[in-house]
mmCIF file of N, CA and C in Angstrom:
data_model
loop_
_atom_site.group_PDB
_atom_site.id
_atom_site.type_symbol
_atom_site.label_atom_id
_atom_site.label_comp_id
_atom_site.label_asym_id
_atom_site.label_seq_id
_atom_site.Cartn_x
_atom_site.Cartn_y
_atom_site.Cartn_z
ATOM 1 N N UNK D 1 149.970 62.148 -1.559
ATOM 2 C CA UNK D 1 150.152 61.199 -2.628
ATOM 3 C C UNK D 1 150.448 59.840 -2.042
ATOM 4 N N UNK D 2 149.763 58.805 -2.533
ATOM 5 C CA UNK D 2 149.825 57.217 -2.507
ATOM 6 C C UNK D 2 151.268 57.079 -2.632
ATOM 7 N N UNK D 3 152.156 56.332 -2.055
ATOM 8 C CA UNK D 3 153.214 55.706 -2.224
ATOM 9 C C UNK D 3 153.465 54.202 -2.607
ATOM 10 N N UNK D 4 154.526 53.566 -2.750
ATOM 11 C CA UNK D 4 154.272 52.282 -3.245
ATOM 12 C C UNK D 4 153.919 51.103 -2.230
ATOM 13 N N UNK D 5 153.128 50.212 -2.947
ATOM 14 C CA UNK D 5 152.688 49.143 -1.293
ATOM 15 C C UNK D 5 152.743 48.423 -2.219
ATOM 16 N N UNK D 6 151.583 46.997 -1.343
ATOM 17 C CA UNK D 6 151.850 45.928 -1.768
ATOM 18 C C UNK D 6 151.334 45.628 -2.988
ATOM 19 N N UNK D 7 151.579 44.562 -3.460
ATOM 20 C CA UNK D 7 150.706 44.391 -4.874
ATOM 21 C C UNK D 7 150.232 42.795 -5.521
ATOM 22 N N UNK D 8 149.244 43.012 -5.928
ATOM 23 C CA UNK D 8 148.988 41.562 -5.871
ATOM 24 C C UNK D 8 148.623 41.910 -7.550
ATOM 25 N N UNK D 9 148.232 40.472 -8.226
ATOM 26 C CA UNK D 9 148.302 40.003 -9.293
ATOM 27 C C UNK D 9 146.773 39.829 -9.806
ATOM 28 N N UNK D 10 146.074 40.377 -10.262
ATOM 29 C CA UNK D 10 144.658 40.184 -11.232
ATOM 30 C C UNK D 10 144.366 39.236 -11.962
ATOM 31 N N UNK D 11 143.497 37.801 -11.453
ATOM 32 C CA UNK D 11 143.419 36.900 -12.284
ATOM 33 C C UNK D 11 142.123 37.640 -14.070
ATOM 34 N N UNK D 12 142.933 37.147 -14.651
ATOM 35 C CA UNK D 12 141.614 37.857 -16.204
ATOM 36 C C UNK D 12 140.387 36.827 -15.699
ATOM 37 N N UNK D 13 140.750 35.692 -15.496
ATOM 38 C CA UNK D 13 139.236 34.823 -15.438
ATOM 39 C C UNK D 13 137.869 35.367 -14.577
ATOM 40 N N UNK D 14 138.368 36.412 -13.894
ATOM 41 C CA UNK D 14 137.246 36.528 -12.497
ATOM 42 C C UNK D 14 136.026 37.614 -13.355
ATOM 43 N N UNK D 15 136.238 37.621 -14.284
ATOM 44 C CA UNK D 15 134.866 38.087 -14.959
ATOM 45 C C UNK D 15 135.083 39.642 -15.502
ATOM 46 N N UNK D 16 136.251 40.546 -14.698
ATOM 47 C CA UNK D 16 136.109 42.021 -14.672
ATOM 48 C C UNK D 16 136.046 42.626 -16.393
ATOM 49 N N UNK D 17 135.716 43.179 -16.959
ATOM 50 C CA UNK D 17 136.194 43.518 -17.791
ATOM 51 C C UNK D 17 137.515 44.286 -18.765
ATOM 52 N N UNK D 18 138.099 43.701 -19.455
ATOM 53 C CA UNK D 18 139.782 43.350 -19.406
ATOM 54 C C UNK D 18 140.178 44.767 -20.558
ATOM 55 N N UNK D 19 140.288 45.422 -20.783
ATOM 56 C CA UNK D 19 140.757 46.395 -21.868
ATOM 57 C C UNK D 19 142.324 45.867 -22.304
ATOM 58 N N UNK D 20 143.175 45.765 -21.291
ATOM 59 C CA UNK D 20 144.754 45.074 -21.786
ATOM 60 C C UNK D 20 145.328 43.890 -21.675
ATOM 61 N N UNK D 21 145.437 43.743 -23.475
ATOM 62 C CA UNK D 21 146.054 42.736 -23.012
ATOM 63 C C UNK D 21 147.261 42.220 -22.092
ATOM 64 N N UNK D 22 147.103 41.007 -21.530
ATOM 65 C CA UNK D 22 148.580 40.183 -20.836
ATOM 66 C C UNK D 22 148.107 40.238 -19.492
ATOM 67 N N UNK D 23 148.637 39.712 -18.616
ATOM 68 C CA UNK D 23 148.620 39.625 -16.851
ATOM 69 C C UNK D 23 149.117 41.523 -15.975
ATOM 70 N N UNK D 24 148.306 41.548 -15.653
ATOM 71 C CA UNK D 24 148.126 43.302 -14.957
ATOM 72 C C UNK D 24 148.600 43.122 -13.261
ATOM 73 N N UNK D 25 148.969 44.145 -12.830
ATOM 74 C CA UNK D 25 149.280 43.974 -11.722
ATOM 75 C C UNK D 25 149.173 45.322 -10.666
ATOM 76 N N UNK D 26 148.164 44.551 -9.491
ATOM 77 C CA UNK D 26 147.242 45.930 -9.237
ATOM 78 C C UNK D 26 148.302 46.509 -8.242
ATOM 79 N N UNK D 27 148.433 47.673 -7.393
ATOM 80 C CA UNK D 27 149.215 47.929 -6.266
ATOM 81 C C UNK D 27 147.997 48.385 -5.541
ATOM 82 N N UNK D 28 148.318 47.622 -3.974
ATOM 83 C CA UNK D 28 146.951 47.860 -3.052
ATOM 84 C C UNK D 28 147.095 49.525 -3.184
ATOM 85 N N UNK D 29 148.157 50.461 -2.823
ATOM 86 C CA UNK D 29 147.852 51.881 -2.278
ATOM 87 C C UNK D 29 148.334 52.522 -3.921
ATOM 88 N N UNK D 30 148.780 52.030 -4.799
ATOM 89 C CA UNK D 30 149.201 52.836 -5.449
ATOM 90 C C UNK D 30 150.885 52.811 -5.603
ATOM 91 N N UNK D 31 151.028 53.033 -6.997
ATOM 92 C CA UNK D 31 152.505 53.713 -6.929
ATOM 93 C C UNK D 31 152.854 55.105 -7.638
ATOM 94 N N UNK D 32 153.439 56.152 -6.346
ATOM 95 C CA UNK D 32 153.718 57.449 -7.355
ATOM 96 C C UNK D 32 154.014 57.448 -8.328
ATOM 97 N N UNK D 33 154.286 58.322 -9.368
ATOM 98 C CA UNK D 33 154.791 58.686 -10.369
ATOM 99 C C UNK D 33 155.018 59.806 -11.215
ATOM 100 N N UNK D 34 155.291 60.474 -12.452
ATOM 101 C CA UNK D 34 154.746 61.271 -12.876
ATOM 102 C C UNK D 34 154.337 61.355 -14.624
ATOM 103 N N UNK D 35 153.690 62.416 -14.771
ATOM 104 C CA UNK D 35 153.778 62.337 -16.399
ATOM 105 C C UNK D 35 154.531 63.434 -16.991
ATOM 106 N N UNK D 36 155.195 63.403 -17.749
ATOM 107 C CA UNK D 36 155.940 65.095 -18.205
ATOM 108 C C UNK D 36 155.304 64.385 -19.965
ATOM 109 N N UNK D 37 155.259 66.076 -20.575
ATOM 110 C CA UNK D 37 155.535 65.983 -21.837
ATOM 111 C C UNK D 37 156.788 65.491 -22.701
ATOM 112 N N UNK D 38 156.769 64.728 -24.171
ATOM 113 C CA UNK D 38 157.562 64.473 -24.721
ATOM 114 C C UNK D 38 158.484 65.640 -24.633
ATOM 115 N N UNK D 39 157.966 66.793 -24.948
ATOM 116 C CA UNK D 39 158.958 68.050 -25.306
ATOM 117 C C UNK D 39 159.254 68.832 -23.477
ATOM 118 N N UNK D 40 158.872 67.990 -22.835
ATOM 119 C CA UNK D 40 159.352 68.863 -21.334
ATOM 120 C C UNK D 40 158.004 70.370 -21.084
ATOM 121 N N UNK D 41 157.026 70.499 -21.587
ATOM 122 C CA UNK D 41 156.281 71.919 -21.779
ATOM 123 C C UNK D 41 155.379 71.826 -20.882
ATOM 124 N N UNK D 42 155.360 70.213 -19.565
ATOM 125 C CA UNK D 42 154.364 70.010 -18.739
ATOM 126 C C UNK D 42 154.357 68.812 -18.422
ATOM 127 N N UNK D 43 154.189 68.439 -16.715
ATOM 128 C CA UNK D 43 154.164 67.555 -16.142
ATOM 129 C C UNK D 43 153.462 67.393 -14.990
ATOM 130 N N UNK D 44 153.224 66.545 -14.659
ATOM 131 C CA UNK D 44 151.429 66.155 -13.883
ATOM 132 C C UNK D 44 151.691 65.214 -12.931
ATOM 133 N N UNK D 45 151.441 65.125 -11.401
ATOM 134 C CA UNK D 45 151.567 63.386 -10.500
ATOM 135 C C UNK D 45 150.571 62.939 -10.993
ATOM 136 N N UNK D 46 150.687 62.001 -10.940
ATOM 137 C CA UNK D 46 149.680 60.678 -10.952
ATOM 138 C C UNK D 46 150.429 59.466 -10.440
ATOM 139 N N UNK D 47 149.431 58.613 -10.121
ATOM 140 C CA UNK D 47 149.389 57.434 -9.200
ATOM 141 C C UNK D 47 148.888 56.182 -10.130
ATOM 142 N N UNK D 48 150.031 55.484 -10.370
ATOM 143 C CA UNK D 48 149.936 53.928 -11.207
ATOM 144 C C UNK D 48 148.763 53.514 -10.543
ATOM 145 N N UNK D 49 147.750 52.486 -11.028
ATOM 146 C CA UNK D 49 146.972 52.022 -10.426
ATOM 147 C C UNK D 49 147.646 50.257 -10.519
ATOM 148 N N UNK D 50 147.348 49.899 -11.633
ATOM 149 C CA UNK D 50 147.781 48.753 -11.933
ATOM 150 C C UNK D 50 148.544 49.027 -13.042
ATOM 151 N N UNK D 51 149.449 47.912 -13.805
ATOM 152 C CA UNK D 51 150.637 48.121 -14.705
ATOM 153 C C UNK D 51 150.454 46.359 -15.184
ATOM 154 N N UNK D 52 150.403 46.639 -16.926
ATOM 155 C CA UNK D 52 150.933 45.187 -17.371
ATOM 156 C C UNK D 52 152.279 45.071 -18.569
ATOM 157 N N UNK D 53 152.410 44.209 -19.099
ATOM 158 C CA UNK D 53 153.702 44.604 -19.829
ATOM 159 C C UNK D 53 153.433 45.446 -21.062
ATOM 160 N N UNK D 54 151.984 45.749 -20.858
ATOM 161 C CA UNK D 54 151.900 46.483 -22.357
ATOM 162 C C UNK D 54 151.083 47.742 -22.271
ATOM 163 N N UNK D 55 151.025 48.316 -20.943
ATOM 164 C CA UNK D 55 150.212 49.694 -20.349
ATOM 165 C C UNK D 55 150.108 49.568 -19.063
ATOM 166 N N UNK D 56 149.477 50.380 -18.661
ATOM 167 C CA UNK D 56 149.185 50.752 -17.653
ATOM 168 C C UNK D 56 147.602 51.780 -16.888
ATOM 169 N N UNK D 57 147.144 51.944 -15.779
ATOM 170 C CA UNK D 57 146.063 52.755 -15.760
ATOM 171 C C UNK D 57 146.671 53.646 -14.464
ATOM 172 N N UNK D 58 146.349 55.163 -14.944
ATOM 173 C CA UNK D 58 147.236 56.189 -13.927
ATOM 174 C C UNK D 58 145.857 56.757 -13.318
ATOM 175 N N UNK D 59 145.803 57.513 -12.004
ATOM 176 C CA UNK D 59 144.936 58.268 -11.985
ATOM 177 C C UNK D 59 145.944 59.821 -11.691
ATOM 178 N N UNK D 60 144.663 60.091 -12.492
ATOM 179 C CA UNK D 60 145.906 62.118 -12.603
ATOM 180 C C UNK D 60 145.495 63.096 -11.786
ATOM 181 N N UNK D 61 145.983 63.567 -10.782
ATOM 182 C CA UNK D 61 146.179 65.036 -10.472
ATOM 183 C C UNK D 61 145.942 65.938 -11.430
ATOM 184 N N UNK D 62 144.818 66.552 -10.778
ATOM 185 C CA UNK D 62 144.784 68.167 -11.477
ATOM 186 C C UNK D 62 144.136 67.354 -12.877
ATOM 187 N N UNK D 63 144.241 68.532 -13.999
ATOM 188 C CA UNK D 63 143.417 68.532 -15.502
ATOM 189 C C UNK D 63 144.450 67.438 -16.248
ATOM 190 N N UNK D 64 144.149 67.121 -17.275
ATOM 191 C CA UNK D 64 144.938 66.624 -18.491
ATOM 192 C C UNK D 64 144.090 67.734 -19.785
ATOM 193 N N UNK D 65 142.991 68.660 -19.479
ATOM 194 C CA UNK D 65 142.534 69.202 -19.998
ATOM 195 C C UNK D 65 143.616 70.100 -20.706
ATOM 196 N N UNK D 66 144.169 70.369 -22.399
ATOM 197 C CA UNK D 66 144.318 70.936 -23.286
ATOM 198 C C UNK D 66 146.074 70.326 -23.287
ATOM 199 N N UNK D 67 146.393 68.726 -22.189
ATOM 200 C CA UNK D 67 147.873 68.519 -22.132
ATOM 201 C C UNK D 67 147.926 68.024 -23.780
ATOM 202 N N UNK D 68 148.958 67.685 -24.223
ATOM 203 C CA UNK D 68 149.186 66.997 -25.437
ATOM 204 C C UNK D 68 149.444 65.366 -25.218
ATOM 205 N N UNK D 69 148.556 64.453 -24.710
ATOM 206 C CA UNK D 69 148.829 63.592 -25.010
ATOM 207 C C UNK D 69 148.651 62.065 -25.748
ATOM 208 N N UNK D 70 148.611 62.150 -26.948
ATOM 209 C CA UNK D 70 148.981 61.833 -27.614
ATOM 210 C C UNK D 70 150.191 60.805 -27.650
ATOM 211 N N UNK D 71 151.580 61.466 -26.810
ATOM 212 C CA UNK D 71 152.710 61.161 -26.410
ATOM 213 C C UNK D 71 153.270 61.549 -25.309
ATOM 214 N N UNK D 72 153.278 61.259 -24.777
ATOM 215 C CA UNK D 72 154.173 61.643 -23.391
ATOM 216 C C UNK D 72 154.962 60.270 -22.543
ATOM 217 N N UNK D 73 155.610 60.605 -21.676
ATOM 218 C CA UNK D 73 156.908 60.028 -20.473
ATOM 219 C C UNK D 73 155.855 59.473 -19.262
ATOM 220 N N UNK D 74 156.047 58.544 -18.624
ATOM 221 C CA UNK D 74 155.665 58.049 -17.395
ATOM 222 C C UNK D 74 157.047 58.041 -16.642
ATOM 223 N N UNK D 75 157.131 58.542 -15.907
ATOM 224 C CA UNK D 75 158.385 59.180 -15.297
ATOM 225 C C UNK D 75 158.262 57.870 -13.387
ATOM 226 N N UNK D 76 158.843 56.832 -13.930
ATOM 227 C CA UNK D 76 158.612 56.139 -12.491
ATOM 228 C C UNK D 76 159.569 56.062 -11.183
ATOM 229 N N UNK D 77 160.405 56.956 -11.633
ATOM 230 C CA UNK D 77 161.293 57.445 -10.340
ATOM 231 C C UNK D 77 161.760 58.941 -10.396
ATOM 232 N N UNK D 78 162.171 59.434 -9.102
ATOM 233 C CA UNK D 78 162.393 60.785 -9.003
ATOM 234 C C UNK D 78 163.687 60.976 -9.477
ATOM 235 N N UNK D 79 164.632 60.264 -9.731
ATOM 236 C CA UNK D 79 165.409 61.006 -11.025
ATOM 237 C C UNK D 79 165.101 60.554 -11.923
ATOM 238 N N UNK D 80 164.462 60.348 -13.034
ATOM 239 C CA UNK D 80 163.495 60.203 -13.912
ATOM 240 C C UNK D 80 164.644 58.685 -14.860
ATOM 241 N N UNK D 81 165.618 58.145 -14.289
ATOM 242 C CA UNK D 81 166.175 57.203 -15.119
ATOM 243 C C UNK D 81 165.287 55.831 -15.083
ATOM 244 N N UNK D 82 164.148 55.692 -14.549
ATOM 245 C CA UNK D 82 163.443 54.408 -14.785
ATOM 246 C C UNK D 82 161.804 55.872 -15.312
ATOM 247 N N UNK D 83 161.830 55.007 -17.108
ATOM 248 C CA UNK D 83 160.453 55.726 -17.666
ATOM 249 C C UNK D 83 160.018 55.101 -18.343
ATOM 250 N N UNK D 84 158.998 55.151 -19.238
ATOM 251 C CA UNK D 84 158.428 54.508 -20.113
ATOM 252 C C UNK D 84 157.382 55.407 -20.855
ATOM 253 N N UNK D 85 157.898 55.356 -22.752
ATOM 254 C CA UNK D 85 157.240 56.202 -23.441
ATOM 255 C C UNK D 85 156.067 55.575 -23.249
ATOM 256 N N UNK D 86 154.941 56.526 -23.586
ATOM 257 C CA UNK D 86 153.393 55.918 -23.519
ATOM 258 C C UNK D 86 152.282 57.126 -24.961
ATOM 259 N N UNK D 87 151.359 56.277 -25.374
ATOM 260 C CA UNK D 87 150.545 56.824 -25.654
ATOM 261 C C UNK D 87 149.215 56.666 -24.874
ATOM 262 N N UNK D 88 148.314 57.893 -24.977
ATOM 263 C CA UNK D 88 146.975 57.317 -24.190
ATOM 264 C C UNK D 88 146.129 56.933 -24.988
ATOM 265 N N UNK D 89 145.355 55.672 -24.347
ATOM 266 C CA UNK D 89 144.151 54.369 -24.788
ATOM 267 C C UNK D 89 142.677 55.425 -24.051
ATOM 268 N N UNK D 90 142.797 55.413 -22.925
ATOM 269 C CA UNK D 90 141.248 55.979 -22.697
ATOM 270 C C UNK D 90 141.059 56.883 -21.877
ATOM 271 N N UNK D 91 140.170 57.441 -21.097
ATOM 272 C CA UNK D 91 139.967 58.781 -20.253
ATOM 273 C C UNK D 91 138.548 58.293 -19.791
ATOM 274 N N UNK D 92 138.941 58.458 -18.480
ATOM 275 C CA UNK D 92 137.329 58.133 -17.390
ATOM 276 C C UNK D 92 138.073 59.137 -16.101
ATOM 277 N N UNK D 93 137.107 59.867 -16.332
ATOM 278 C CA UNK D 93 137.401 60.728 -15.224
ATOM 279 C C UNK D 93 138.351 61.157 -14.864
ATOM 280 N N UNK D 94 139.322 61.218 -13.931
ATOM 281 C CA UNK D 94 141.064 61.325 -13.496
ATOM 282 C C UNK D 94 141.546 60.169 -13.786
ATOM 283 N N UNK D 95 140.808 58.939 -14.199
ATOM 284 C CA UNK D 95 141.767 57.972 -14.439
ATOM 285 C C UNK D 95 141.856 57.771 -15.958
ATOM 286 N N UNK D 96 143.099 57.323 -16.413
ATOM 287 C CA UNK D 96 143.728 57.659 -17.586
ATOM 288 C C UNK D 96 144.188 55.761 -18.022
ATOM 289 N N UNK D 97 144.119 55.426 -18.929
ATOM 290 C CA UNK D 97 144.769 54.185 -19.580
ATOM 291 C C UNK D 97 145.661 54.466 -20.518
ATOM 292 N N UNK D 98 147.245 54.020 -20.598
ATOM 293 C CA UNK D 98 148.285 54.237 -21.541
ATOM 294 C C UNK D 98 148.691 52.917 -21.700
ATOM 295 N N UNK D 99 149.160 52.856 -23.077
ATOM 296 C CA UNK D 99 150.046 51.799 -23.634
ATOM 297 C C UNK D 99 151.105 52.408 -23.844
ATOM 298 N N UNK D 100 152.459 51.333 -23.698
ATOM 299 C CA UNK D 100 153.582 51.721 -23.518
ATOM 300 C C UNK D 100 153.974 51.537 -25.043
ATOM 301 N N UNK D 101 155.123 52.190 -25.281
ATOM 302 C CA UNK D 101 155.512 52.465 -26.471
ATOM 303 C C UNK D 101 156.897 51.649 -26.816
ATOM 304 N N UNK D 102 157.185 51.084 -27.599
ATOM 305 C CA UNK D 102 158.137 49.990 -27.545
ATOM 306 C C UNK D 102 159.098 51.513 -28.183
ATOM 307 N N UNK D 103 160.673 51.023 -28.344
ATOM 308 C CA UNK D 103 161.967 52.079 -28.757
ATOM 309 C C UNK D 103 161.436 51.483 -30.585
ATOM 310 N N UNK D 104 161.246 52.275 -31.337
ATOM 311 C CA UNK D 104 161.057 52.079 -32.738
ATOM 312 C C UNK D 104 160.090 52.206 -33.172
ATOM 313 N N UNK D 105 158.506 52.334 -32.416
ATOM 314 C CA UNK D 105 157.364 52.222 -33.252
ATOM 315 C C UNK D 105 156.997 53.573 -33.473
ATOM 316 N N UNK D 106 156.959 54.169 -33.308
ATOM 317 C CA UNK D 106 156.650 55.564 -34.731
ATOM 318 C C UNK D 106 157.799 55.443 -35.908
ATOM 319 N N UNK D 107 159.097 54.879 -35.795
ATOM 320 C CA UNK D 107 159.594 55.105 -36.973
ATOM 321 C C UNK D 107 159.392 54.270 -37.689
ATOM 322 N N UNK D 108 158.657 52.904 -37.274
ATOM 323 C CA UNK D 108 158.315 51.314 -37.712
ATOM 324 C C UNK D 108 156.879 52.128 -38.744
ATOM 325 N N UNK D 109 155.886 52.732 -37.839
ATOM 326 C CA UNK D 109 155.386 53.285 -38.437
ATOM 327 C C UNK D 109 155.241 54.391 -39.644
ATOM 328 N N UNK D 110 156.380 55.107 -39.568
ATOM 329 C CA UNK D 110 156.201 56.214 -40.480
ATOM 330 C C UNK D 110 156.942 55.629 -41.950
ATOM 331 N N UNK D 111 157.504 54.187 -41.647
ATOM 332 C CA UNK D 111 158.537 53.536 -42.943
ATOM 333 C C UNK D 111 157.692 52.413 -44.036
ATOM 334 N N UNK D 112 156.121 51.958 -42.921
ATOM 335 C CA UNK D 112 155.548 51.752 -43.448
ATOM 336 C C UNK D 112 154.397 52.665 -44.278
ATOM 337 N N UNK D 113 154.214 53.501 -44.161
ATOM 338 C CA UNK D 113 153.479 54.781 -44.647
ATOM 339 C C UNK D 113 154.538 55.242 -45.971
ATOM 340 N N UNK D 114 155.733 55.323 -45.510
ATOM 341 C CA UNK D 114 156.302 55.916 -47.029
ATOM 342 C C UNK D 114 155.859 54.297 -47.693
ATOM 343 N N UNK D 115 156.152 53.327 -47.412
ATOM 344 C CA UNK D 115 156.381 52.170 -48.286
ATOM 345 C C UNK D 115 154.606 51.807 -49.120
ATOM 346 N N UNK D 116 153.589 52.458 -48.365
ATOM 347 C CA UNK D 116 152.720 52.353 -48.993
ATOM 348 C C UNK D 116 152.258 53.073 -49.993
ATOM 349 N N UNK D 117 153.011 54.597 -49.727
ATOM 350 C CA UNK D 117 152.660 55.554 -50.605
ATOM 351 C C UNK D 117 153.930 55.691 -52.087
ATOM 352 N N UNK D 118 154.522 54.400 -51.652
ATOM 353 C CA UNK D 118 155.967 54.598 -53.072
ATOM 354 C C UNK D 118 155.592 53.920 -53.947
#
């Protein structure tokens, strides 16, 4: 597994094609990490590729084939006190795109859903 190195900064202007928004930030080798399920029922390494303030792109070890995610933990240290909830944006091969999940938005969400249906 890739460990953490150096990292440099992705200008958006250079043409690449951009899926997230805000300023991204690539790491030359990678930074470990992991993914566990919301409910703890499964967890996976993967290797940050780049990270911006509003996602990230992992590449995964092994399947994500039949994981639940939907929701899951980006687990960025080995005692798991630095994480970040995520949902997943896309799937190309082992590499995976997540947006991070701010503290409140499913319940932001589910208050607007009653408020539409009252």
């Amino acid at each position: 597994m890739r460990g953490s190195g150096r990292f440099e900064s992705r200008d958006p202007a250079m043409g690449t094609s951009e899926r997230r928004k805000g300023d991204r930030v690539t790491f030359e080798r990678g930074f470990a990490a992991h993914m566990m399920g919301i409910d703890g029922t499964w967890r996976r390494d993967c290797v940050m590729e780049d990270v911006s303030e509003t996602g990230a792109k992992l590449t995964v070890e092994g399947s994500v084939e039949g994981l639940h995610l939907k929701e899951f933990f980006l687990l960025l240290s080995s005692t798991g006190l630095a994480y970040r909830r995520c949902e997943l944006a896309w799937v190309n091969g082992d590499q995976i795109g997540v947006n991070f999940l701010k503290q409140g938005d499913k319940k932001k969400k589910g208050k607007r859903a009653e408020a539409t249906e009252a």
